[in-house]
């Protein structure tokens, strides 16, 4: 509990379970140059500019010393050497002598260097991004701001950011960063996916995060979505270890089931054979995103290459179920070899199964390759199509799957039309898999990558839960499986709700399996059904979480 005098907790969306405490440090943003100022003392001003650069050199050296990989250390040292060049210091002094203040002198001196590097071409031209980074760091120091990028203070801390992009996190050190908190972002944001992969507690969409002063010690609870400050040291320690005990679910093993044995298959999402080891004791693969194998291809991968890639995953799963999805190309995952015409609104355009309307041979080749790989390995292969909206599309796909000699055909429910007509889809396919990432996007008309719309994309939205409930009910009536394979499946608090709605499997990234398995094992199926009703009847996601959390 917060201390009587402690500030109210900040609320966001818990997207990666567990709790951790530490001082909040912000990702440094790239500084913008303020208006130029008059320089009363050029000598002191030049010293200020040169000292800023020296601070950058020292900081890069410290990061290189702590880097876990030699290549990272080498890159950081090379960058530090560029900043340590006496010629650069001389040009800074010259710019200040010509009347510029320190930040503008740094900007101009680096612009000169940059032009030389660009003109040289080749290796040097490729280093201009390093120069830009040095410039931004030195200007930030001059302005008294944190250097851009992920801090590396040499002690554990909670990383705070507006949002995190993949590029921000390449040198994130999981030994220093104990939790992630962002102002925007939703359960399918990059921050959420990264946090789950690194098994870091994370809260996203924490709108009031800026209210916390840099350095304030907070407790981040990635299960409840709360960020609390003002707790004393013993309380913090007790809360973190209680969360660790809750997360220590190693004792729960085996197939997913409720206390009274109602089965909910726990499956893993993968993009290639490399990810199979991380699936641990999953009961199978619930979503094999085949398009991720071929994102950089300008020519269609041939049948043999495809067969080999699928065979690798099938054989590594050793007879367990593998739900393989045919290419989900378009929108955020364009495949160059499909030569798709540009579209004004790609998320609503020719993507997923729709590509097969114009290029049926691509689907045929893929299904034949899947069938060959399935035969070679004897795997339990289920095949499903992305972005299906109608029964006719589902029937056409199922026919193509069976023509290839594959026994199990299904479709993803990512478009509200598919959820509304789940019963009709199940007349022609063997199973459904609900892709909550896209189903949220299309139900709420909210771009799934938009941090500003995170609340609409929250999987606890009662409208989304209603669509899931209806699709699951159709599955129950037809006696066919209906699973969830979007990021919603990875939320341990939501798992009993989804089970109670009638979902028969949950598929997620490897690290999420243990907490989800434990959450299911704590409830009877009747309790799950009660929680599902509470969530469905709630006014909004926050209310739904609170009701279910309290129950
Ligand atoms: C989904 O939309 O929920 C899904 C699982 O597919 P993807 O994230 O690959 O679009
Ligand atoms: Mg999708």
Coordinates of C-alpha atoms and ligand atoms in Angstrom, one line a residue:
X1 CA 0.0 0.0 0.0
X2 CA 1.2 3.6 -0.6
X3 CA 2.3 5.4 2.5
X4 CA -0.5 7.7 3.9
X5 CA 1.5 10.7 2.7
X6 CA 2.6 9.3 -0.7
X7 CA 1.3 10.8 -3.9
X8 CA -1.5 9.0 -5.8
X9 CA -0.2 6.3 -8.0
X10 CA 0.1 7.0 -11.7
X11 CA -2.0 4.7 -13.9
X12 CA -1.1 3.2 -17.2
X13 CA -1.5 -0.1 -19.0
X14 CA 0.5 -3.0 -17.5
X15 CA 1.9 -4.9 -20.5
X16 CA 4.6 -7.0 -19.0
X17 CA 4.2 -8.6 -15.6
X18 CA 6.3 -8.4 -12.5
X19 CA 7.3 -5.4 -10.3
X20 CA 10.6 -3.5 -9.9
X21 CA 11.8 -0.4 -8.2
X22 CA 14.4 2.2 -9.0
X23 CA 15.0 5.9 -9.8
X24 CA 13.2 7.1 -12.9
X25 CA 15.6 8.2 -15.7
X26 CA 14.3 9.6 -19.0
X27 CA 15.4 8.6 -22.4
X28 CA 17.2 11.8 -23.5
X29 CA 15.5 13.4 -26.4
X30 CA 17.4 15.0 -29.3
X31 CA 17.7 18.7 -28.2
X32 CA 16.5 21.5 -30.4
X33 CA 18.7 24.5 -30.7
X34 CA 17.5 27.5 -28.7
X35 CA 17.6 31.0 -30.2
X36 CA 21.2 32.3 -30.4
X37 CA 22.4 34.3 -27.4
X38 CA 25.0 37.1 -27.1
X39 CA 28.3 35.9 -25.8
X40 CA 29.7 38.2 -23.1
X41 CA 32.9 36.2 -22.5
X42 CA 34.1 34.3 -25.6
X43 CA 36.9 32.5 -23.8
X44 CA 34.6 31.1 -21.2
X45 CA 32.0 30.2 -23.8
X46 CA 34.6 28.4 -25.9
X47 CA 35.7 26.5 -22.8
X48 CA 32.1 25.5 -22.2
X49 CA 31.8 24.1 -25.8
X50 CA 35.0 22.2 -25.5
X51 CA 34.1 20.9 -22.1
X52 CA 30.7 19.6 -23.4
X53 CA 32.6 17.6 -26.0
X54 CA 35.0 16.3 -23.4
X55 CA 32.0 15.1 -21.3
X56 CA 30.7 13.3 -24.3
X57 CA 34.0 11.6 -24.9
X58 CA 34.2 10.5 -21.2
X59 CA 30.6 9.2 -21.3
X60 CA 31.2 7.2 -24.5
X61 CA 34.3 5.7 -22.9
X62 CA 32.4 4.7 -19.8
X63 CA 29.7 3.0 -21.9
X64 CA 32.4 1.2 -24.0
X65 CA 33.9 -0.1 -20.7
X66 CA 30.6 -1.5 -19.7
X67 CA 29.4 -2.8 -23.0
X68 CA 28.6 -6.5 -22.9
X69 CA 29.7 -7.2 -26.5
X70 CA 33.1 -6.4 -27.9
X71 CA 31.7 -5.0 -31.2
X72 CA 29.5 -2.5 -29.3
X73 CA 32.5 -1.4 -27.2
X74 CA 34.6 -1.0 -30.4
X75 CA 31.9 1.2 -32.1
X76 CA 31.6 3.4 -29.0
X77 CA 35.3 3.8 -28.7
X78 CA 35.6 4.7 -32.4
X79 CA 32.8 7.3 -31.9
X80 CA 34.6 8.7 -28.8
X81 CA 37.8 9.1 -30.9
X82 CA 36.0 11.2 -33.5
X83 CA 34.8 13.5 -30.7
X84 CA 38.3 13.7 -29.2
X85 CA 39.8 15.1 -32.4
X86 CA 41.8 18.3 -31.5
X87 CA 40.8 19.8 -34.9
X88 CA 37.2 19.6 -33.8
X89 CA 38.0 21.5 -30.6
X90 CA 39.9 24.1 -32.6
X91 CA 36.9 24.7 -34.9
X92 CA 34.6 25.0 -31.9
X93 CA 36.9 27.8 -30.5
X94 CA 37.0 29.4 -33.9
X95 CA 33.2 29.5 -34.2
X96 CA 32.8 31.0 -30.7
X97 CA 35.5 33.5 -31.6
X98 CA 33.3 34.4 -34.6
X99 CA 30.5 35.3 -32.2
X100 CA 28.5 32.1 -31.8
X101 CA 27.3 30.8 -28.4
X102 CA 28.4 27.3 -27.4
X103 CA 25.4 25.2 -28.7
X104 CA 25.5 27.0 -32.1
X105 CA 29.3 26.7 -32.3
X106 CA 28.9 23.0 -31.8
X107 CA 26.2 22.8 -34.5
X108 CA 28.2 24.7 -37.0
X109 CA 31.5 22.9 -36.4
X110 CA 29.8 19.5 -36.8
X111 CA 28.1 20.7 -39.9
X112 CA 31.5 21.4 -41.4
X113 CA 32.8 18.0 -40.5
X114 CA 29.6 16.4 -41.8
X115 CA 30.1 18.0 -45.2
X116 CA 33.6 16.7 -45.4
X117 CA 32.6 13.1 -44.5
X118 CA 29.7 13.2 -47.0
X119 CA 31.9 14.4 -49.8
X120 CA 34.5 11.7 -49.0
X121 CA 31.8 9.0 -49.6
X122 CA 32.1 5.3 -48.7
X123 CA 33.0 4.4 -45.1
X124 CA 33.3 8.1 -44.0
X125 CA 29.9 9.0 -45.4
X126 CA 28.4 6.1 -43.4
X127 CA 29.7 7.7 -40.2
X128 CA 27.6 10.9 -40.5
X129 CA 25.0 9.4 -38.3
X130 CA 27.7 9.0 -35.6
X131 CA 28.6 12.7 -36.0
X132 CA 25.0 13.8 -35.7
X133 CA 24.8 11.8 -32.5
X134 CA 27.9 13.4 -31.1
X135 CA 26.6 16.8 -32.0
X136 CA 23.3 16.1 -30.3
X137 CA 25.0 14.8 -27.2
X138 CA 27.3 17.8 -26.9
X139 CA 24.5 20.3 -27.4
X140 CA 22.4 18.5 -24.8
X141 CA 25.3 18.7 -22.3
X142 CA 25.6 22.5 -23.1
X143 CA 21.9 22.9 -22.4
X144 CA 22.1 21.0 -19.2
X145 CA 19.8 18.2 -20.5
X146 CA 20.3 14.4 -20.5
X147 CA 22.2 13.1 -23.5
X148 CA 19.9 11.7 -26.2
X149 CA 19.2 7.9 -26.1
X150 CA 19.0 5.4 -23.3
X151 CA 20.9 6.5 -20.2
X152 CA 23.7 4.3 -18.8
X153 CA 24.3 5.6 -15.3
X154 CA 26.0 2.4 -14.1
X155 CA 23.3 1.5 -11.6
X156 CA 19.8 0.0 -11.8
X157 CA 17.0 2.4 -12.9
X158 CA 13.5 2.6 -14.4
X159 CA 13.6 3.8 -18.0
X160 CA 11.0 6.4 -18.8
X161 CA 10.2 7.6 -22.3
X162 CA 7.4 9.1 -24.4
X163 CA 7.6 5.9 -26.4
X164 CA 10.4 3.5 -27.3
X165 CA 11.4 2.8 -30.9
X166 CA 13.5 -0.2 -31.9
X167 CA 16.5 2.1 -32.6
X168 CA 16.3 3.5 -29.0
X169 CA 16.7 0.2 -27.4
X170 CA 19.6 -1.5 -29.2
X171 CA 22.0 -0.7 -26.4
X172 CA 19.5 -1.1 -23.6
X173 CA 21.3 -2.9 -20.8
X174 CA 18.9 -5.3 -19.0
X175 CA 21.3 -5.3 -16.1
X176 CA 20.7 -1.6 -15.5
X177 CA 17.2 -1.1 -16.7
X178 CA 14.8 -2.8 -14.2
X179 CA 11.5 -1.7 -15.7
X180 CA 10.0 0.4 -18.6
X181 CA 7.4 3.1 -18.4
X182 CA 6.1 5.1 -21.3
X183 CA 3.7 8.0 -21.7
X184 CA 2.1 6.6 -24.8
X185 CA 1.9 3.2 -26.5
X186 CA -0.4 0.3 -26.1
X187 CA -0.3 -3.4 -25.5
X188 CA 1.0 -4.1 -29.1
X189 CA 3.5 -1.2 -29.1
X190 CA 7.2 -1.9 -29.5
X191 CA 7.8 -1.1 -25.9
X192 CA 5.4 -3.9 -24.8
X193 CA 6.9 -6.5 -27.1
X194 CA 10.4 -5.6 -26.1
X195 CA 9.6 -5.7 -22.4
X196 CA 8.1 -9.1 -22.6
X197 CA 11.0 -10.4 -24.6
X198 CA 13.4 -9.1 -22.0
X199 CA 11.1 -10.1 -19.1
X200 CA 11.1 -6.6 -17.8
X201 CA 8.0 -5.2 -15.9
X202 CA 6.5 -2.5 -18.1
X203 CA 3.7 0.0 -18.0
X204 CA 2.7 1.9 -21.1
X205 CA 0.2 4.7 -21.8
X206 CA 1.0 6.4 -18.4
X207 CA -0.2 9.8 -19.4
X208 CA 1.0 11.7 -16.3
X209 CA 4.5 10.3 -16.3
X210 CA 6.0 13.8 -16.7
X211 CA 4.7 14.6 -13.3
X212 CA 7.6 12.6 -11.8
X213 CA 10.8 14.4 -11.3
X214 CA 13.9 12.7 -12.8
X215 CA 15.5 10.5 -10.2
X216 CA 12.3 9.9 -8.1
X217 CA 12.3 6.3 -6.9
X218 CA 9.2 4.5 -8.2
X219 CA 7.7 1.0 -8.0
X220 CA 6.5 -0.1 -11.4
X221 CA 3.9 -2.9 -11.4
X222 CA 3.6 -4.3 -14.9
X223 CA 0.6 -6.5 -13.8
X224 CA -1.6 -3.7 -12.4
X225 CA -0.3 -0.9 -14.5
X226 CA 0.5 1.3 -11.5
X227 CA 3.5 3.4 -11.0
X228 CA 3.9 4.5 -7.4
X229 CA 6.2 6.9 -5.7
X230 CA 6.8 8.0 -2.1
X231 CA 7.1 4.4 -0.8
X232 CA 9.8 3.8 1.9
X233 CA 12.6 1.4 1.4
X234 CA 11.1 -1.6 3.4
X235 CA 7.8 -1.2 1.6
X236 CA 9.5 -1.2 -1.7
X237 CA 11.5 -4.3 -0.9
X238 CA 8.5 -6.1 0.4
X239 CA 6.4 -5.2 -2.7
X240 CA 9.1 -6.2 -5.1
X241 CA 9.6 -9.6 -3.5
X242 CA 5.9 -10.2 -3.2
X243 CA 5.7 -9.6 -7.0
X244 CA 8.6 -11.9 -7.6
X245 CA 7.0 -14.6 -5.5
X246 CA 3.8 -14.2 -7.6
X247 CA 5.8 -14.3 -10.8
X248 CA 7.8 -17.4 -9.6
X249 CA 5.4 -19.8 -11.2
X250 CA 7.9 -22.4 -12.0
X251 CA 5.9 -24.9 -10.0
X252 CA 3.1 -24.7 -12.4
X253 CA 3.8 -26.7 -15.5
X254 CA 2.1 -28.9 -18.1
X255 CA -0.7 -28.0 -20.4
X256 CA -2.8 -24.9 -19.7
X257 CA -5.8 -25.6 -17.6
X258 CA -7.9 -24.1 -14.8
X259 CA -7.8 -25.5 -11.3
X260 CA -10.7 -27.8 -12.1
X261 CA -9.0 -29.0 -15.3
X262 CA -10.7 -27.0 -18.0
X263 CA -8.1 -27.0 -20.9
X264 CA -6.9 -23.8 -22.5
X265 CA -3.9 -24.8 -24.8
X266 CA -0.9 -22.5 -24.3
X267 CA 0.9 -21.9 -27.5
X268 CA 3.8 -19.7 -28.7
X269 CA 4.1 -17.1 -31.5
X270 CA 7.2 -17.5 -33.7
X271 CA 8.6 -15.8 -36.8
X272 CA 11.3 -18.4 -37.6
X273 CA 13.0 -21.6 -36.4
X274 CA 15.4 -19.4 -34.4
X275 CA 12.6 -18.5 -32.0
X276 CA 11.5 -22.1 -31.3
X277 CA 13.9 -22.6 -28.3
X278 CA 12.2 -19.6 -26.6
X279 CA 8.8 -21.3 -26.8
X280 CA 9.9 -23.5 -23.8
X281 CA 7.1 -25.8 -22.7
X282 CA 4.4 -24.4 -25.0
X283 CA 2.0 -27.0 -26.2
X284 CA 2.7 -26.0 -29.7
X285 CA 3.0 -22.9 -32.0
X286 CA -0.2 -20.9 -32.2
X287 CA 1.0 -18.4 -34.8
X288 CA 4.0 -18.9 -37.2
X289 CA 4.3 -15.6 -39.0
X290 CA 5.7 -16.8 -42.3
X291 CA 6.0 -13.3 -43.8
X292 CA 8.8 -12.5 -41.3
X293 CA 11.1 -15.0 -43.1
X294 CA 10.9 -13.1 -46.4
X295 CA 10.6 -9.4 -45.5
X296 CA 13.8 -8.4 -47.4
X297 CA 13.2 -10.5 -50.6
X298 CA 12.9 -8.8 -54.0
X299 CA 12.3 -12.2 -55.6
X300 CA 9.7 -14.7 -54.5
X301 CA 11.3 -17.5 -52.4
X302 CA 11.1 -20.7 -54.4
X303 CA 9.2 -23.8 -53.2
X304 CA 12.3 -25.6 -52.0
X305 CA 13.5 -22.8 -49.9
X306 CA 10.1 -22.3 -48.4
X307 CA 9.8 -26.0 -47.7
X308 CA 13.1 -26.1 -45.9
X309 CA 12.2 -23.1 -43.8
X310 CA 8.9 -24.5 -42.7
X311 CA 10.4 -28.0 -42.2
X312 CA 12.8 -26.5 -39.7
X313 CA 10.1 -25.1 -37.5
X314 CA 7.9 -28.2 -37.8
X315 CA 10.6 -30.6 -36.9
X316 CA 11.8 -28.5 -34.0
X317 CA 8.3 -28.7 -32.5
X318 CA 8.6 -32.4 -32.4
X319 CA 5.0 -33.5 -33.2
X320 CA 3.4 -30.6 -31.3
X321 CA 0.7 -28.5 -33.0
X322 CA 2.0 -25.8 -35.4
X323 CA -0.5 -23.2 -36.6
X324 CA 1.2 -21.7 -39.6
X325 CA -0.2 -18.5 -41.2
X326 CA 0.1 -17.9 -44.9
X327 CA 1.9 -14.7 -45.9
X328 CA 0.4 -11.6 -44.2
X329 CA 1.8 -9.1 -46.6
X330 CA 0.9 -5.5 -47.0
X331 CA 0.5 -2.4 -44.7
X332 CA 3.2 -2.6 -42.0
X333 CA 4.8 -5.7 -43.5
X334 CA 5.3 -5.1 -47.3
X335 CA 7.0 -7.9 -49.2
X336 CA 9.0 -6.4 -52.0
X337 CA 8.7 -9.5 -54.2
X338 CA 5.0 -9.0 -54.5
X339 CA 5.4 -5.7 -56.2
X340 CA 2.2 -4.3 -54.8
X341 CA 1.0 -1.0 -56.1
X342 CA 1.2 1.9 -53.6
X343 CA -2.1 2.4 -51.9
X344 CA -3.5 5.5 -50.2
X345 CA -4.5 3.6 -47.1
X346 CA -2.5 0.3 -47.0
X347 CA -4.0 -1.0 -43.7
X348 CA -7.4 -1.0 -45.5
X349 CA -6.0 -2.2 -48.8
X350 CA -4.8 -5.4 -50.5
X351 CA -3.2 -7.2 -47.6
X352 CA -3.1 -10.7 -46.1
X353 CA -5.3 -13.2 -47.9
X354 CA -6.5 -10.4 -50.3
X355 CA -3.1 -10.5 -52.1
X356 CA -4.2 -14.0 -53.4
X357 CA -7.0 -12.3 -55.4
X358 CA -4.5 -10.9 -57.8
X359 CA -1.6 -13.4 -57.3
X360 CA -3.1 -16.8 -56.5
X361 CA 0.0 -18.6 -57.5
X362 CA 1.9 -17.2 -54.5
X363 CA -0.6 -18.7 -52.1
X364 CA -0.6 -22.0 -54.1
X365 CA 3.2 -22.2 -54.0
X366 CA 3.2 -21.5 -50.3
X367 CA 0.5 -24.1 -49.5
X368 CA 2.4 -26.7 -51.5
X369 CA 5.6 -26.0 -49.6
X370 CA 3.8 -26.2 -46.3
X371 CA 2.3 -29.6 -47.3
X372 CA 5.7 -31.0 -48.3
X373 CA 7.2 -29.8 -45.1
X374 CA 4.3 -31.3 -43.1
X375 CA 4.7 -34.6 -44.9
X376 CA 8.4 -34.7 -44.4
X377 CA 8.1 -34.1 -40.6
X378 CA 4.8 -35.7 -39.7
X379 CA 4.0 -32.5 -37.8
X380 CA 0.4 -31.6 -36.6
X381 CA 0.1 -28.7 -39.0
X382 CA -2.9 -26.3 -39.0
X383 CA -2.9 -23.6 -41.7
X384 CA -4.7 -20.3 -41.4
X385 CA -5.1 -17.2 -43.5
X386 CA -4.8 -13.6 -42.3
X387 CA -7.2 -10.7 -43.0
X388 CA -10.3 -12.7 -43.8
X389 CA -13.6 -10.8 -43.9
X390 CA -16.2 -13.1 -45.4
X391 CA -17.4 -16.7 -45.5
X392 CA -16.7 -16.8 -49.3
X393 CA -13.0 -15.8 -48.6
X394 CA -12.8 -18.4 -45.9
X395 CA -14.3 -21.1 -48.1
X396 CA -11.9 -20.3 -51.0
X397 CA -9.0 -20.5 -48.6
X398 CA -10.1 -23.8 -47.1
X399 CA -10.6 -25.3 -50.5
X400 CA -7.0 -24.2 -51.5
X401 CA -5.6 -25.7 -48.3
X402 CA -7.4 -29.0 -48.8
X403 CA -6.4 -29.1 -52.5
X404 CA -2.8 -28.9 -51.3
X405 CA -3.4 -32.0 -49.1
X406 CA -3.4 -30.3 -45.8
X407 CA -6.1 -31.5 -43.3
X408 CA -6.8 -28.4 -41.1
X409 CA -7.8 -25.0 -42.5
X410 CA -8.6 -22.0 -40.4
X411 CA -8.8 -18.3 -40.6
X412 CA -7.8 -15.4 -38.4
X413 CA -10.5 -13.1 -37.0
X414 CA -8.9 -9.7 -37.4
X415 CA -11.7 -7.8 -39.0
X416 CA -15.0 -7.1 -37.1
X417 CA -16.9 -8.6 -40.0
X418 CA -15.3 -12.0 -39.4
X419 CA -16.1 -11.9 -35.7
X420 CA -19.7 -11.0 -36.4
X421 CA -20.0 -13.9 -38.9
X422 CA -17.9 -16.4 -36.9
X423 CA -20.6 -19.0 -37.1
X424 CA -20.8 -18.8 -40.9
X425 CA -17.0 -19.0 -41.2
X426 CA -16.9 -22.1 -39.0
X427 CA -19.3 -23.8 -41.5
X428 CA -16.3 -23.8 -43.9
X429 CA -13.2 -23.9 -41.8
X430 CA -11.9 -26.1 -38.9
X431 CA -10.8 -23.4 -36.5
X432 CA -10.5 -19.7 -35.9
X433 CA -7.7 -17.7 -34.4
X434 CA -8.5 -14.2 -33.1
X435 CA -5.8 -11.6 -33.9
X436 CA -6.6 -9.0 -31.3
X437 CA -3.9 -6.6 -32.6
X438 CA -5.6 -6.0 -35.9
X439 CA -9.1 -6.7 -34.5
X440 CA -8.6 -3.8 -32.1
X441 CA -7.3 -1.6 -34.9
X442 CA -10.2 -2.3 -37.2
X443 CA -12.9 -2.3 -34.4
X444 CA -11.8 1.1 -33.1
X445 CA -10.6 2.6 -36.3
X446 CA -7.3 3.3 -34.5
X447 CA -3.9 2.7 -36.1
X448 CA -2.4 -0.1 -34.1
X449 CA 1.0 1.7 -34.1
X450 CA -0.5 5.0 -32.7
X451 CA 0.6 5.7 -29.2
X452 CA -1.9 8.5 -28.9
X453 CA -4.7 6.0 -29.4
X454 CA -3.4 3.4 -26.9
X455 CA -6.6 3.5 -24.8
X456 CA -8.7 2.5 -27.8
X457 CA -6.3 -0.3 -28.5
X458 CA -6.4 -1.7 -25.0
X459 CA -7.4 -5.4 -25.2
X460 CA -9.6 -4.8 -22.1
X461 CA -12.0 -2.7 -24.2
X462 CA -15.4 -4.2 -23.6
X463 CA -16.3 -3.9 -27.3
X464 CA -13.3 -6.0 -28.2
X465 CA -14.1 -8.5 -25.5
X466 CA -17.7 -8.7 -26.9
X467 CA -16.4 -9.7 -30.4
X468 CA -14.1 -12.3 -28.8
X469 CA -17.0 -13.7 -26.8
X470 CA -19.3 -13.9 -29.9
X471 CA -16.6 -15.7 -31.9
X472 CA -15.8 -18.1 -29.0
X473 CA -19.6 -18.8 -28.6
X474 CA -19.8 -19.7 -32.3
X475 CA -16.8 -22.0 -31.8
X476 CA -18.5 -23.7 -28.9
X477 CA -21.7 -24.2 -30.8
X478 CA -19.8 -25.7 -33.8
X479 CA -17.6 -27.8 -31.6
X480 CA -14.5 -26.2 -33.2
X481 CA -11.5 -24.4 -31.6
X482 CA -11.3 -20.6 -31.3
X483 CA -8.0 -19.3 -30.0
X484 CA -6.5 -15.9 -29.4
X485 CA -3.0 -15.2 -30.9
X486 CA -2.7 -11.4 -30.6
X487 CA -0.8 -9.7 -27.8
X488 CA -4.0 -9.8 -25.6
X489 CA -3.2 -13.5 -25.0
X490 CA 0.0 -12.5 -23.2
X491 CA -1.8 -10.6 -20.4
X492 CA -2.0 -12.9 -17.3
X493 CA -4.8 -10.9 -15.8
X494 CA -6.8 -11.2 -19.0
X495 CA -6.1 -14.9 -19.5
X496 CA -8.8 -16.2 -17.1
X497 CA -11.2 -13.7 -18.7
X498 CA -10.5 -15.0 -22.2
X499 CA -10.9 -18.6 -20.9
X500 CA -14.2 -17.6 -19.4
X501 CA -15.3 -16.1 -22.7
X502 CA -14.8 -19.6 -24.2
X503 CA -11.5 -19.2 -25.9
X504 CA -9.8 -22.6 -26.4
X505 CA -6.1 -21.6 -26.8
X506 CA -3.9 -18.6 -26.1
X507 CA -0.8 -18.0 -28.2
X508 CA 1.9 -15.6 -27.1
X509 CA 5.6 -14.8 -27.0
X510 CA 7.7 -17.4 -25.1
X511 CA 8.3 -15.4 -21.8
X512 CA 4.6 -14.8 -21.3
X513 CA 3.7 -18.5 -21.1
X514 CA 4.7 -19.1 -17.5
X515 CA 2.7 -16.2 -15.9
X516 CA -0.3 -17.0 -18.1
X517 CA -0.2 -20.7 -17.2
X518 CA -0.1 -19.7 -13.5
X519 CA -2.9 -17.3 -13.8
X520 CA -5.2 -19.9 -15.3
X521 CA -4.2 -22.5 -12.8
X522 CA -5.4 -20.3 -9.9
X523 CA -9.1 -20.3 -11.0
X524 CA -11.8 -22.7 -11.7
X525 CA -13.6 -22.4 -15.0
X526 CA -16.7 -21.1 -13.3
X527 CA -14.6 -18.3 -11.7
X528 CA -13.2 -17.5 -15.2
X529 CA -16.7 -17.2 -16.5
X530 CA -17.6 -14.9 -13.7
X531 CA -14.6 -12.7 -14.4
X532 CA -15.5 -12.7 -18.1
X533 CA -18.9 -11.4 -17.3
X534 CA -17.5 -8.7 -15.1
X535 CA -15.1 -7.5 -17.8
X536 CA -17.8 -7.6 -20.5
X537 CA -20.2 -5.6 -18.4
X538 CA -17.6 -3.0 -17.4
X539 CA -17.8 0.6 -18.7
X540 CA -14.3 0.8 -20.0
X541 CA -10.9 -0.9 -19.9
X542 CA -9.8 0.6 -16.7
X543 CA -13.0 -0.3 -15.0
X544 CA -12.8 -3.9 -16.4
X545 CA -9.2 -4.3 -15.1
X546 CA -10.2 -2.9 -11.7
X547 CA -13.2 -5.2 -11.4
X548 CA -11.2 -8.3 -12.4
X549 CA -8.2 -7.4 -10.4
X550 CA -10.3 -6.9 -7.3
X551 CA -12.1 -10.2 -7.8
Ligands
LIG1 C1 -3.0 -9.8 -34.8 O1 -3.3 -9.0 -35.7 O2 -3.4 -9.9 -33.7 C2 -1.9 -10.8 -35.2 C3 -1.6 -11.8 -34.3 O3 -1.3 -10.7 -36.4 P1 -0.1 -9.6 -36.6 O4 0.2 -9.0 -35.3 O5 1.0 -10.4 -37.2 O6 -0.7 -8.7 -37.5
LIG2 MG1 -2.8 -9.2 -37.7

